[in-house]
XYZ file of C-alpha atoms in Angstrom:
711
model
C 128.333 162.871 87.734
C 128.525 164.202 84.353
C 125.837 163.503 82.164
C 126.278 165.676 79.500
C 128.662 164.164 76.405
C 128.198 165.100 72.820
C 126.499 163.235 70.816
C 129.477 163.245 68.857
C 131.683 161.512 71.397
C 128.249 159.067 72.217
C 128.330 157.819 68.630
C 131.883 156.965 69.013
C 131.225 155.803 72.724
C 128.702 152.819 72.431
C 130.584 151.039 68.915
C 133.921 151.064 71.563
C 132.070 149.409 74.397
C 131.157 146.846 72.361
C 134.239 146.297 70.717
C 135.920 146.479 73.238
C 133.910 144.375 75.303
C 134.087 141.564 73.096
C 138.019 141.801 72.417
C 138.743 141.811 75.699
C 136.945 138.425 76.289
C 137.161 136.694 73.070
C 139.111 134.036 74.513
C 137.735 133.840 78.232
C 136.540 130.053 78.677
C 133.028 131.041 78.876
C 133.131 132.522 75.653
C 132.706 128.972 73.936
C 130.599 127.493 76.804
C 127.236 125.904 75.915
C 126.014 124.358 79.336
C 126.471 127.876 81.380
C 123.616 127.793 84.058
C 121.978 131.086 83.384
C 119.278 133.075 84.187
C 116.396 133.397 82.745
C 113.417 135.855 82.144
C 109.801 135.399 81.056
C 107.959 138.424 79.907
C 109.478 139.176 76.589
C 107.757 136.301 74.624
C 105.757 134.448 77.873
C 108.777 131.616 77.234
C 111.720 131.110 79.870
C 114.584 132.086 77.868
C 118.639 133.221 78.780
C 119.069 137.061 78.343
C 120.614 136.332 75.091
C 118.542 134.955 72.994
C 115.223 137.177 74.041
C 113.838 139.212 71.224
C 114.616 142.706 72.592
C 115.662 144.389 76.024
C 114.829 142.913 79.416
C 115.669 144.571 83.046
C 115.445 142.383 86.015
C 115.303 143.444 89.212
C 116.162 140.809 91.234
C 114.996 140.215 95.449
C 118.887 141.142 96.490
C 118.137 144.401 94.416
C 115.093 145.268 96.015
C 115.779 144.712 99.593
C 118.874 146.531 99.613
C 117.747 149.610 97.951
C 115.759 149.876 101.261
C 112.614 151.570 99.007
C 109.184 152.076 100.229
C 107.621 152.511 96.954
C 107.826 150.333 93.581
C 108.092 153.497 91.528
C 111.679 154.344 93.381
C 112.623 150.677 91.870
C 111.727 151.285 88.089
C 114.786 154.592 88.161
C 117.172 151.766 88.214
C 115.356 151.206 84.759
C 117.657 152.848 81.534
C 115.325 155.065 79.639
C 112.236 154.564 82.477
C 110.736 158.292 83.765
C 110.340 158.429 87.595
C 107.955 161.882 88.221
C 105.482 162.964 90.447
C 102.591 163.707 88.550
C 100.533 165.275 91.486
C 101.846 166.296 94.530
C 103.697 162.437 95.805
C 101.838 160.204 93.578
C 104.302 159.163 90.929
C 104.553 158.024 87.505
C 106.524 155.780 85.546
C 107.141 156.258 81.953
C 109.477 155.111 79.321
C 111.249 157.014 77.066
C 109.055 159.934 77.413
C 105.377 161.575 76.383
C 103.380 163.365 77.987
C 103.887 162.420 81.645
C 100.153 163.083 83.274
C 98.765 160.043 82.171
C 101.537 156.813 81.903
C 99.002 155.551 79.200
C 101.814 153.810 77.200
C 102.899 151.053 79.079
C 101.192 147.354 80.409
C 101.636 146.610 84.377
C 101.466 142.928 85.169
C 101.100 141.245 88.772
C 101.679 137.883 88.711
C 100.489 138.082 84.992
C 97.408 140.094 85.478
C 97.287 143.212 84.286
C 96.886 146.602 86.291
C 96.141 148.667 83.901
C 92.988 150.735 84.044
C 91.798 150.797 80.758
C 88.967 152.791 81.460
C 90.724 155.816 82.430
C 94.724 155.134 80.850
C 95.804 154.702 84.375
C 98.229 153.108 86.730
C 97.690 153.866 90.576
C 100.789 153.109 91.774
C 100.301 153.793 94.851
C 97.616 151.983 94.901
C 98.721 148.392 94.053
C 97.911 145.831 96.182
C 100.793 144.461 96.519
C 104.014 145.115 98.753
C 107.365 145.487 97.950
C 108.099 142.418 100.545
C 106.280 140.023 98.501
C 107.713 140.415 95.357
C 110.017 138.326 93.894
C 111.959 140.056 90.956
C 110.430 142.551 88.493
C 110.845 141.910 84.721
C 110.931 145.219 82.514
C 110.808 143.926 78.827
C 111.790 148.145 77.406
C 110.354 147.971 73.661
C 107.187 147.314 72.520
C 105.354 143.639 73.041
C 101.265 144.155 71.864
C 102.369 141.270 70.076
C 102.482 139.008 74.145
C 100.204 141.176 75.770
C 97.811 143.015 73.882
C 97.136 146.711 73.139
C 98.812 149.098 74.925
C 101.802 147.164 75.798
C 102.699 150.063 73.426
C 106.208 151.074 75.035
C 107.238 147.955 77.274
C 105.934 145.749 79.593
C 106.851 145.588 83.575
C 105.578 142.616 84.796
C 106.104 142.439 89.062
C 106.388 138.990 90.253
C 105.835 137.780 94.005
C 107.468 135.407 95.780
C 105.615 131.605 95.486
C 104.371 130.451 98.350
C 106.740 127.297 98.693
C 109.793 129.385 99.109
C 108.130 131.666 101.225
C 109.096 129.625 105.384
C 107.891 131.030 108.552
C 106.300 134.551 109.784
C 108.414 137.359 109.249
C 107.539 141.337 110.765
C 108.561 144.432 109.810
C 108.432 148.142 111.003
C 109.576 151.053 109.431
C 109.529 154.579 110.941
C 110.857 158.177 109.782
C 110.665 161.782 108.890
C 107.826 163.091 106.867
C 105.988 161.059 108.578
C 106.687 157.142 107.470
C 104.956 155.049 108.856
C 105.072 151.796 107.705
C 103.940 147.895 108.864
C 104.418 144.445 107.156
C 103.435 140.984 108.487
C 103.671 137.989 106.875
C 103.053 134.451 107.239
C 103.836 130.663 105.338
C 101.967 127.744 105.742
C 102.860 124.017 104.209
C 101.866 121.051 103.369
C 102.698 117.795 101.274
C 100.815 119.155 98.544
C 99.909 122.697 98.960
C 101.892 126.278 100.046
C 100.282 129.271 101.180
C 101.282 132.858 102.013
C 99.140 135.587 103.512
C 100.789 138.552 103.689
C 99.246 142.244 105.367
C 100.740 145.824 105.149
C 100.285 149.348 105.355
C 101.949 152.491 104.374
C 101.230 156.063 105.503
C 102.642 159.210 104.891
C 102.995 163.095 104.975
C 103.693 163.640 101.138
C 105.437 166.644 100.423
C 105.943 169.276 102.834
C 106.113 172.266 100.377
C 105.720 173.614 96.872
C 108.325 175.676 94.982
C 106.522 178.755 96.093
C 106.565 177.503 99.929
C 102.958 177.223 100.396
C 101.915 173.585 101.912
C 101.086 170.702 100.114
C 98.868 168.877 101.873
C 99.338 165.295 99.827
C 99.883 162.924 102.752
C 98.453 159.164 102.035
C 97.203 156.396 104.308
C 96.963 152.605 102.690
C 96.415 149.315 103.996
C 97.114 146.036 102.089
C 95.926 142.296 102.178
C 97.333 139.651 100.322
C 96.497 135.574 100.317
C 98.573 133.774 97.647
C 98.360 129.861 97.526
C 99.607 126.862 95.371
C 98.304 123.162 95.037
C 100.071 119.997 93.430
C 96.984 118.027 92.477
C 99.336 115.174 90.648
C 102.731 115.076 89.008
C 101.646 117.058 86.142
C 99.375 119.728 87.401
C 99.170 122.397 89.515
C 96.805 125.493 90.507
C 98.067 128.769 91.934
C 95.314 131.679 92.826
C 95.569 134.291 94.757
C 93.064 137.119 96.105
C 93.746 140.765 96.827
C 92.627 143.914 98.127
C 93.855 147.338 99.388
C 92.070 150.301 100.589
C 93.491 153.586 101.141
C 93.025 157.436 101.082
C 95.619 160.190 99.348
C 94.682 163.778 100.641
C 94.033 166.361 98.222
C 93.124 170.433 98.745
C 90.240 171.478 97.124
C 92.268 173.981 94.949
C 88.692 174.834 93.032
C 88.418 178.459 91.694
C 85.108 180.608 91.190
C 84.830 181.415 87.279
C 82.872 184.592 88.727
C 85.181 184.865 92.453
C 84.541 188.403 92.115
C 81.165 188.353 92.376
C 80.516 185.645 95.186
C 81.475 186.257 99.368
C 80.763 182.485 99.809
C 81.795 181.633 104.467
C 84.924 179.801 104.854
C 82.337 176.986 106.686
C 80.146 176.478 103.280
C 83.000 175.087 101.633
C 85.287 172.393 102.009
C 88.905 173.118 102.413
C 89.773 169.698 100.950
C 88.815 166.879 98.891
C 90.275 163.477 99.630
C 90.718 160.885 97.381
C 89.481 157.104 98.806
C 90.619 154.226 96.954
C 89.415 150.511 97.132
C 90.866 147.717 94.764
C 90.158 144.078 94.519
C 91.602 141.188 92.583
C 91.331 137.240 92.416
C 93.220 135.129 90.394
C 93.148 131.606 89.737
C 95.951 129.763 86.897
C 95.677 126.553 86.496
C 98.546 124.479 84.432
C 99.668 121.195 83.415
C 102.238 119.270 81.392
C 100.908 116.899 78.532
C 104.187 115.345 78.340
C 107.746 116.509 78.745
C 106.852 118.450 75.219
C 103.678 120.250 75.410
C 101.965 121.941 78.401
C 98.437 123.976 78.656
C 97.488 126.859 81.068
C 94.534 128.634 81.978
C 94.031 132.153 83.840
C 91.283 133.372 84.870
C 91.428 136.985 86.638
C 88.848 139.796 87.943
C 89.033 143.094 89.632
C 87.824 146.009 90.565
C 89.262 149.660 91.267
C 86.744 152.299 93.237
C 88.011 155.927 93.465
C 85.744 157.996 95.536
C 86.699 162.091 95.836
C 83.493 164.361 97.067
C 83.592 167.870 98.400
C 81.498 170.799 98.772
C 82.350 173.712 96.500
C 80.763 176.838 95.660
C 79.378 178.869 92.718
C 77.226 181.420 91.418
C 73.741 180.532 90.796
C 73.476 181.608 87.582
C 76.228 178.855 86.339
C 73.771 176.276 86.952
C 71.090 178.438 84.252
C 69.382 176.866 81.834
C 70.759 180.241 79.273
C 74.231 180.075 80.218
C 74.047 176.122 79.442
C 72.666 176.786 76.121
C 75.463 179.169 75.399
C 77.829 176.820 76.325
C 76.538 174.211 74.059
C 75.979 176.372 71.199
C 79.972 178.263 71.553
C 83.005 177.591 68.949
C 86.294 176.228 70.970
C 87.506 179.602 71.260
C 84.344 181.102 72.393
C 84.126 178.291 75.464
C 87.504 179.482 76.233
C 86.649 182.901 76.712
C 83.063 181.682 78.655
C 85.846 180.059 80.704
C 87.057 183.250 82.118
C 83.782 184.571 82.717
C 84.805 186.568 79.751
C 82.348 187.783 76.425
C 83.048 187.230 73.296
C 82.829 188.262 69.610
C 81.654 187.684 66.188
C 78.460 186.132 67.853
C 75.008 184.698 66.592
C 71.935 186.478 66.891
C 71.124 183.954 69.847
C 74.844 184.156 71.309
C 74.023 187.697 71.613
C 70.955 187.637 73.777
C 72.261 185.027 76.087
C 75.195 187.046 76.425
C 73.574 190.188 77.140
C 71.338 188.112 79.999
C 74.893 187.171 81.061
C 75.920 190.704 81.157
C 72.447 191.821 83.102
C 72.667 189.065 85.645
C 76.259 189.778 86.453
C 75.492 193.822 86.783
C 75.251 193.506 90.544
C 78.138 194.083 92.489
C 77.888 190.828 94.200
C 75.645 188.226 93.336
C 74.171 184.930 94.515
C 75.648 181.824 94.872
C 74.920 178.238 95.873
C 77.326 175.637 97.361
C 76.674 172.312 97.221
C 78.827 168.531 96.481
C 80.616 167.529 94.093
C 82.269 164.559 92.894
C 84.444 162.599 90.705
C 83.760 158.861 91.616
C 84.201 156.428 89.435
C 84.159 152.434 89.080
C 86.189 150.095 87.277
C 85.702 146.576 86.551
C 87.211 143.659 84.562
C 86.966 139.614 83.795
C 89.797 138.133 81.766
C 90.578 134.707 80.545
C 93.331 133.339 78.846
C 94.284 130.095 77.361
C 97.615 129.347 76.744
C 99.093 126.489 74.878
C 103.128 125.814 74.651
C 104.899 122.986 72.114
C 108.409 122.112 71.151
C 107.730 120.642 67.900
C 111.920 119.530 68.421
C 114.388 120.438 69.993
C 115.272 123.480 67.829
C 112.003 124.370 67.422
C 109.167 126.132 70.442
C 105.527 127.378 69.650
C 103.620 129.188 72.167
C 99.560 130.305 70.963
C 96.838 131.702 73.250
C 93.254 132.817 73.200
C 91.659 134.863 75.819
C 89.209 136.821 76.140
C 88.824 140.224 78.311
C 85.699 142.087 79.562
C 85.898 146.352 80.833
C 83.839 148.308 82.488
C 83.733 152.182 83.558
C 80.574 153.841 85.721
C 80.956 157.431 86.611
C 78.210 159.630 86.388
C 80.776 162.758 85.987
C 82.886 161.433 83.616
C 81.127 158.881 81.671
C 77.341 160.165 82.269
C 76.947 156.917 83.128
C 78.703 153.152 82.253
C 80.895 152.215 79.076
C 82.076 148.904 78.828
C 84.028 147.265 75.898
C 84.853 143.083 75.402
C 88.633 142.378 73.945
C 89.093 138.977 72.042
C 92.666 137.947 71.242
C 94.543 135.279 69.344
C 98.120 135.298 69.591
C 100.850 132.775 68.257
C 104.879 133.230 68.553
C 107.729 130.720 67.514
C 111.276 130.335 68.621
C 113.340 128.241 65.574
C 117.114 127.953 66.467
C 118.248 127.029 62.219
C 121.718 126.214 63.617
C 123.702 126.183 66.549
C 124.513 129.896 66.925
C 121.412 131.687 64.545
C 117.936 132.047 66.842
C 114.985 133.253 64.630
C 112.203 134.779 66.582
C 108.192 135.907 65.139
C 104.981 136.319 65.772
C 101.700 138.145 66.490
C 98.500 139.109 68.000
C 95.427 139.736 66.537
C 93.147 141.660 68.398
C 89.243 142.758 68.186
C 88.170 145.124 70.785
C 84.487 145.968 70.652
C 84.977 149.842 70.234
C 88.075 150.403 68.476
C 87.646 147.462 65.801
C 90.618 145.095 64.650
C 94.549 145.107 64.671
C 97.405 142.992 63.911
C 100.824 143.683 66.044
C 104.064 141.750 64.506
C 107.258 141.327 65.599
C 110.223 139.889 63.956
C 114.066 138.840 65.496
C 117.094 137.563 64.410
C 119.519 136.577 67.206
C 123.161 135.278 66.560
C 124.457 133.713 69.679
C 128.234 133.208 69.813
C 127.385 130.654 72.748
C 124.078 130.651 74.500
C 125.695 133.407 77.124
C 126.258 136.138 74.689
C 124.468 137.175 71.551
C 124.015 140.266 69.164
C 120.291 140.856 68.205
C 117.829 142.768 65.674
C 114.593 143.087 66.055
C 111.829 144.948 64.257
C 108.145 144.962 66.152
C 104.471 146.730 65.551
C 102.523 147.779 68.224
C 99.261 149.707 68.786
C 97.661 151.254 72.296
C 93.543 152.253 72.173
C 92.126 154.692 73.280
C 90.355 154.610 77.049
C 87.335 154.461 77.647
C 86.992 158.504 79.426
C 88.965 159.428 76.190
C 87.378 158.119 73.503
C 83.570 158.258 75.030
C 83.832 161.055 77.597
C 80.740 162.890 78.524
C 82.501 164.882 81.298
C 79.848 166.790 83.003
C 79.853 168.467 87.303
C 76.414 167.554 88.419
C 76.314 169.327 92.242
C 74.269 168.115 94.298
C 72.271 169.485 97.782
C 72.915 172.728 96.988
C 72.289 175.437 99.624
C 69.827 177.391 99.402
C 68.284 175.293 96.700
C 68.243 177.294 93.091
C 64.211 177.612 93.151
C 63.131 174.078 94.012
C 66.476 172.679 92.560
C 68.687 171.113 95.106
C 70.670 169.954 92.120
C 71.940 171.653 89.320
C 74.434 170.866 86.322
C 77.335 173.217 86.011
C 77.171 174.532 82.401
C 80.992 174.117 81.636
C 80.833 170.707 79.911
C 83.150 168.230 77.290
C 82.105 165.591 75.193
C 84.522 162.959 73.160
C 83.949 162.961 69.416
C 83.730 158.772 69.511
C 86.361 158.721 67.002
C 89.778 158.059 67.763
C 91.450 155.522 66.268
C 94.456 153.570 67.875
C 97.715 154.999 68.330
C 100.320 153.045 66.346
C 104.166 151.989 66.662
C 106.806 151.234 65.129
C 109.980 150.045 66.539
C 113.815 148.899 65.185
C 116.270 147.369 67.883
C 119.481 146.361 67.242
C 121.429 145.047 70.424
C 123.718 142.648 72.327
C 123.707 140.726 75.496
C 126.457 139.277 77.380
C 127.327 137.405 80.464
C 130.914 136.486 81.692
C 131.165 134.033 83.832
C 134.388 134.042 85.432
C 134.673 137.649 85.484
C 131.108 137.828 86.552
C 129.702 140.533 84.166
C 126.331 140.710 82.294
C 125.460 144.266 80.201
C 122.917 144.814 77.359
C 123.408 147.288 74.973
C 121.017 148.410 72.069
C 120.520 151.410 70.062
C 116.931 152.591 69.102
C 114.112 154.016 66.837
C 110.538 154.136 67.632
C 107.798 156.638 65.480
C 104.359 156.660 67.530
C 101.648 157.891 64.438
C 98.369 158.958 65.516
C 99.121 160.079 69.006
C 96.939 161.181 71.301
C 97.937 164.088 73.356
C 96.378 165.355 75.775
C 96.377 167.124 79.507
C 92.361 166.533 79.894
C 90.889 169.870 80.950
C 87.042 170.444 81.485
C 86.779 173.539 79.740
C 89.395 172.768 76.788
C 88.560 168.713 75.554
C 89.700 168.305 72.213
C 91.400 164.800 71.325
C 92.542 163.619 67.927
C 95.223 161.626 66.531
C 96.871 164.380 64.817
C 100.485 164.153 67.080
C 103.036 161.865 66.548
C 106.332 161.591 67.737
C 110.581 159.819 67.591
C 112.425 158.759 69.831
C 116.075 157.580 69.460
C 119.341 156.806 70.883
C 121.040 154.492 73.050
C 120.953 152.198 76.768
C 123.223 150.354 78.430
C 122.986 148.553 81.452
C 125.864 146.728 82.961
C 125.894 144.570 85.995
C 129.036 143.228 88.148
C 129.869 141.001 91.292
C 133.335 142.606 91.657
C 133.935 140.160 94.924
C 132.139 138.297 96.731
C 131.547 141.155 99.282
C 130.846 144.064 96.492
C 127.656 144.303 93.340
C 127.808 147.185 91.069
C 125.014 147.960 89.080
C 125.202 150.893 86.623
C 122.596 152.129 83.499
C 122.427 154.832 81.102
C 120.133 156.237 78.555
C 120.655 158.419 75.641
C 117.875 159.876 74.184
C 116.807 162.006 71.341
C 113.113 163.053 70.609
C 110.710 164.842 67.841
C 107.638 165.518 69.059
C 104.379 167.372 67.283
C 103.162 168.250 69.916
C 104.110 170.834 72.830
C 102.902 168.531 75.956
C 105.312 165.510 74.683
C 108.392 168.311 74.160
C 111.157 168.592 76.936
C 109.431 165.841 79.324
C 112.549 163.558 77.969
C 115.681 163.410 79.172
C 118.611 163.372 76.467
C 120.736 161.537 79.529
C 119.780 160.186 82.746
C 121.140 157.264 84.686
C 122.209 155.124 87.793
C 124.477 153.833 90.042
C 124.673 150.850 92.826
C 126.734 150.044 94.743
C 126.163 147.204 97.041
C 128.482 146.144 100.057
C 128.438 143.124 102.444
C 130.752 144.099 105.174
C 132.527 141.672 108.086
C 129.599 140.970 110.759
C 126.933 140.802 108.810
C 126.955 144.346 108.117
C 125.704 145.366 104.752
C 125.271 148.896 102.613
C 123.786 149.567 99.647
C 124.685 153.064 97.913
C 122.250 154.591 94.924
C 121.927 157.253 92.805
C 119.874 158.292 89.773
C 120.156 161.371 87.670
C 118.765 162.957 84.704
C 119.204 165.905 82.430
C 116.488 168.474 81.821
C 113.392 166.805 83.107
C 110.790 168.889 82.591
C 113.539 171.539 82.511
C 114.904 170.366 85.558
C 118.021 167.696 86.481
C 117.925 165.026 88.704
C 119.996 164.129 91.338
C 119.383 161.759 93.745
C 120.535 159.554 96.349
C 120.147 156.846 98.596
C 122.262 155.214 101.073
C 121.129 152.219 103.497
C 123.140 150.816 106.259
C 121.793 147.734 108.129
C 123.165 144.970 110.725
C 121.843 141.260 111.436
C 121.541 139.430 114.671
C 121.306 136.146 114.479
C 119.308 135.121 117.726
C 119.236 131.043 118.201
C 115.778 130.421 115.608
C 115.503 134.375 115.270
C 116.595 136.576 112.550
C 117.111 140.382 113.819
C 117.804 142.978 110.726
C 117.964 146.717 111.775
C 118.617 149.385 108.881
C 118.783 153.113 108.818
C 117.608 154.646 105.267
C 118.966 158.286 104.012
C 117.297 159.842 100.936
C 118.476 162.817 99.603
C 118.038 165.223 96.641
C 121.100 166.996 95.457
C 120.639 169.796 93.398
C 117.383 170.820 95.603
C 115.401 171.094 91.987
C 111.892 170.405 91.547
C 110.908 166.756 90.044
C 108.684 166.448 86.852
C 106.005 169.611 87.348
C 107.377 172.721 88.697
C 105.035 173.513 91.525
C 106.421 169.954 93.337
C 109.702 170.512 95.293
C 111.003 166.832 96.164
C 111.610 167.278 99.943
C 109.763 164.113 100.750
C 113.301 162.857 99.672
C 115.108 164.390 101.549
C 114.079 162.368 104.852
C 115.657 159.512 107.004
C 114.006 156.529 108.105
C 114.823 153.552 110.212
C 113.503 149.574 109.782
C 113.342 146.533 111.850
C 112.384 143.253 110.772
C 111.935 140.731 112.867
C 111.892 136.629 110.484
C 111.415 133.189 112.801
């Protein structure tokens, strides 16, 4: 698949696609039918809307695609979305980014599970491997591709990923599933549903395990396996004809393998024994979540909903390491504190520096004297990177149809976030967020739709912000529409960025240093506490069409996005200097198409052309100029079905991605039971690293089999 058309060719191609499509179908019957039974999406505005009426671009990964993909990870599904970048960040743990910027942390996407944000405000992370939801429970994934702070508050800077699980009332009976394969794959899933006159409930238990990447690109062993288990209980109760309650409990726990890659600054001066330090530093994760949503219909034009959520994320990682005893000395701690960034860079390499003050010279002479013997004393102790985050939020939403042509949605919300870490924050940080939002949908005529609104947000650590959006849609019919969108959005610095007090306090030192079994490692970092919110201004022109007779739907957009006051960084203890000095500009086009070619064949295609201009080298060369996906789903005779999917990206961190997945399945109907047996093959086609250059993605060169029983 050639993903390298010239920019001139591309600028001609997009208008041609649109012109040919409209001219070809201009006289098709469905173009002038106004009562089509169209699919609807929710994520753009909190209102159910046909795709042609949405104020932006939205992708839907439906249940058929999810099942046909055979994917074990949610991140693999998101490769189907144009412009979405899925790369390993650390070992086999994937990150998801839209359009680009540094992939180390996906700081600029809002991610929801049934309306509950799983974006960790303490450390600007979404732990995709640790989400307390199984793929088998997902009904669909809606991805709003563009800024949407107006609907979801700060951090929906580049887009929103909304994971919607299957309603308990649509789940029936028992389902058991097991997956075994190469690379240590050992997954399982069990689900049970219960129903009564007014209540429905679904319980699911699941587990996932694999060995991660086998090797790095240099051939060395990569210890990065994972093991996790999940619990999810969701229920719906119909209180009366107008009101209902939906609640959910979720839990996840697991372990991610991590090599202990720490190297002593004074490694040439100490000789620790292998038994004194841990070879590994595995991380443990425990997540808890609970949500309650009450909805009521005041009348046929007016409804209210109230949602409350509570969550906790716990990350534990502790290991024993060794360092020279002078690393914990008061003298070296003082020298670090009074040194400039350039001087600190030298100290972090165990080097001396010139142009020093009298006190710095005295301390360097002390250090030189301490390092004069061939070998010096060392101690080994417990180091940790533990953190705990918690959140509670409450949102009231009011939906009112003022007339047949005008709908209004408004709301108020309050959220409390807290993060605790002795290592990263020197204790506890918290913030309170209060939001008020309102959006309108106004059909000024049969064909013209005007939409707009804004979000006013007060963040106790970042102040006030206002994010507006204005969109105009011209609807040829409810199934075909042109759109023009202008939007603004913000991202708040996370607690670590704005309030870091990063220092490693080592416990249980052996041997002790004097009488002390605890010591502070001399390298430390502190935030200025003066960071501002990042801000984006985005422009979009697009077309969305659904041709019923031809069973084709597609979405096309051209865009320009400018992020200012950008915080670009890869957190490093020895060079921690965050600021709002960077900026980036994205422009390009995206195309997504779905064709039900026959009753047995479905084809899906996505393509993105993206150019960027970034002021910081960290944000350069991480956005592929050309990327895309292709999927073919086929139902054969005698309950056989298959899927073939292909993903490609050009120059993603200087490497090209070509990935293929194949699934073949056979269904057996056994009286009142249904048995499905499937085989899966994943293969990288060009044998290049993906994302960071030390990752060789041979974890995708694997095969596995699944057995599923429903009754």
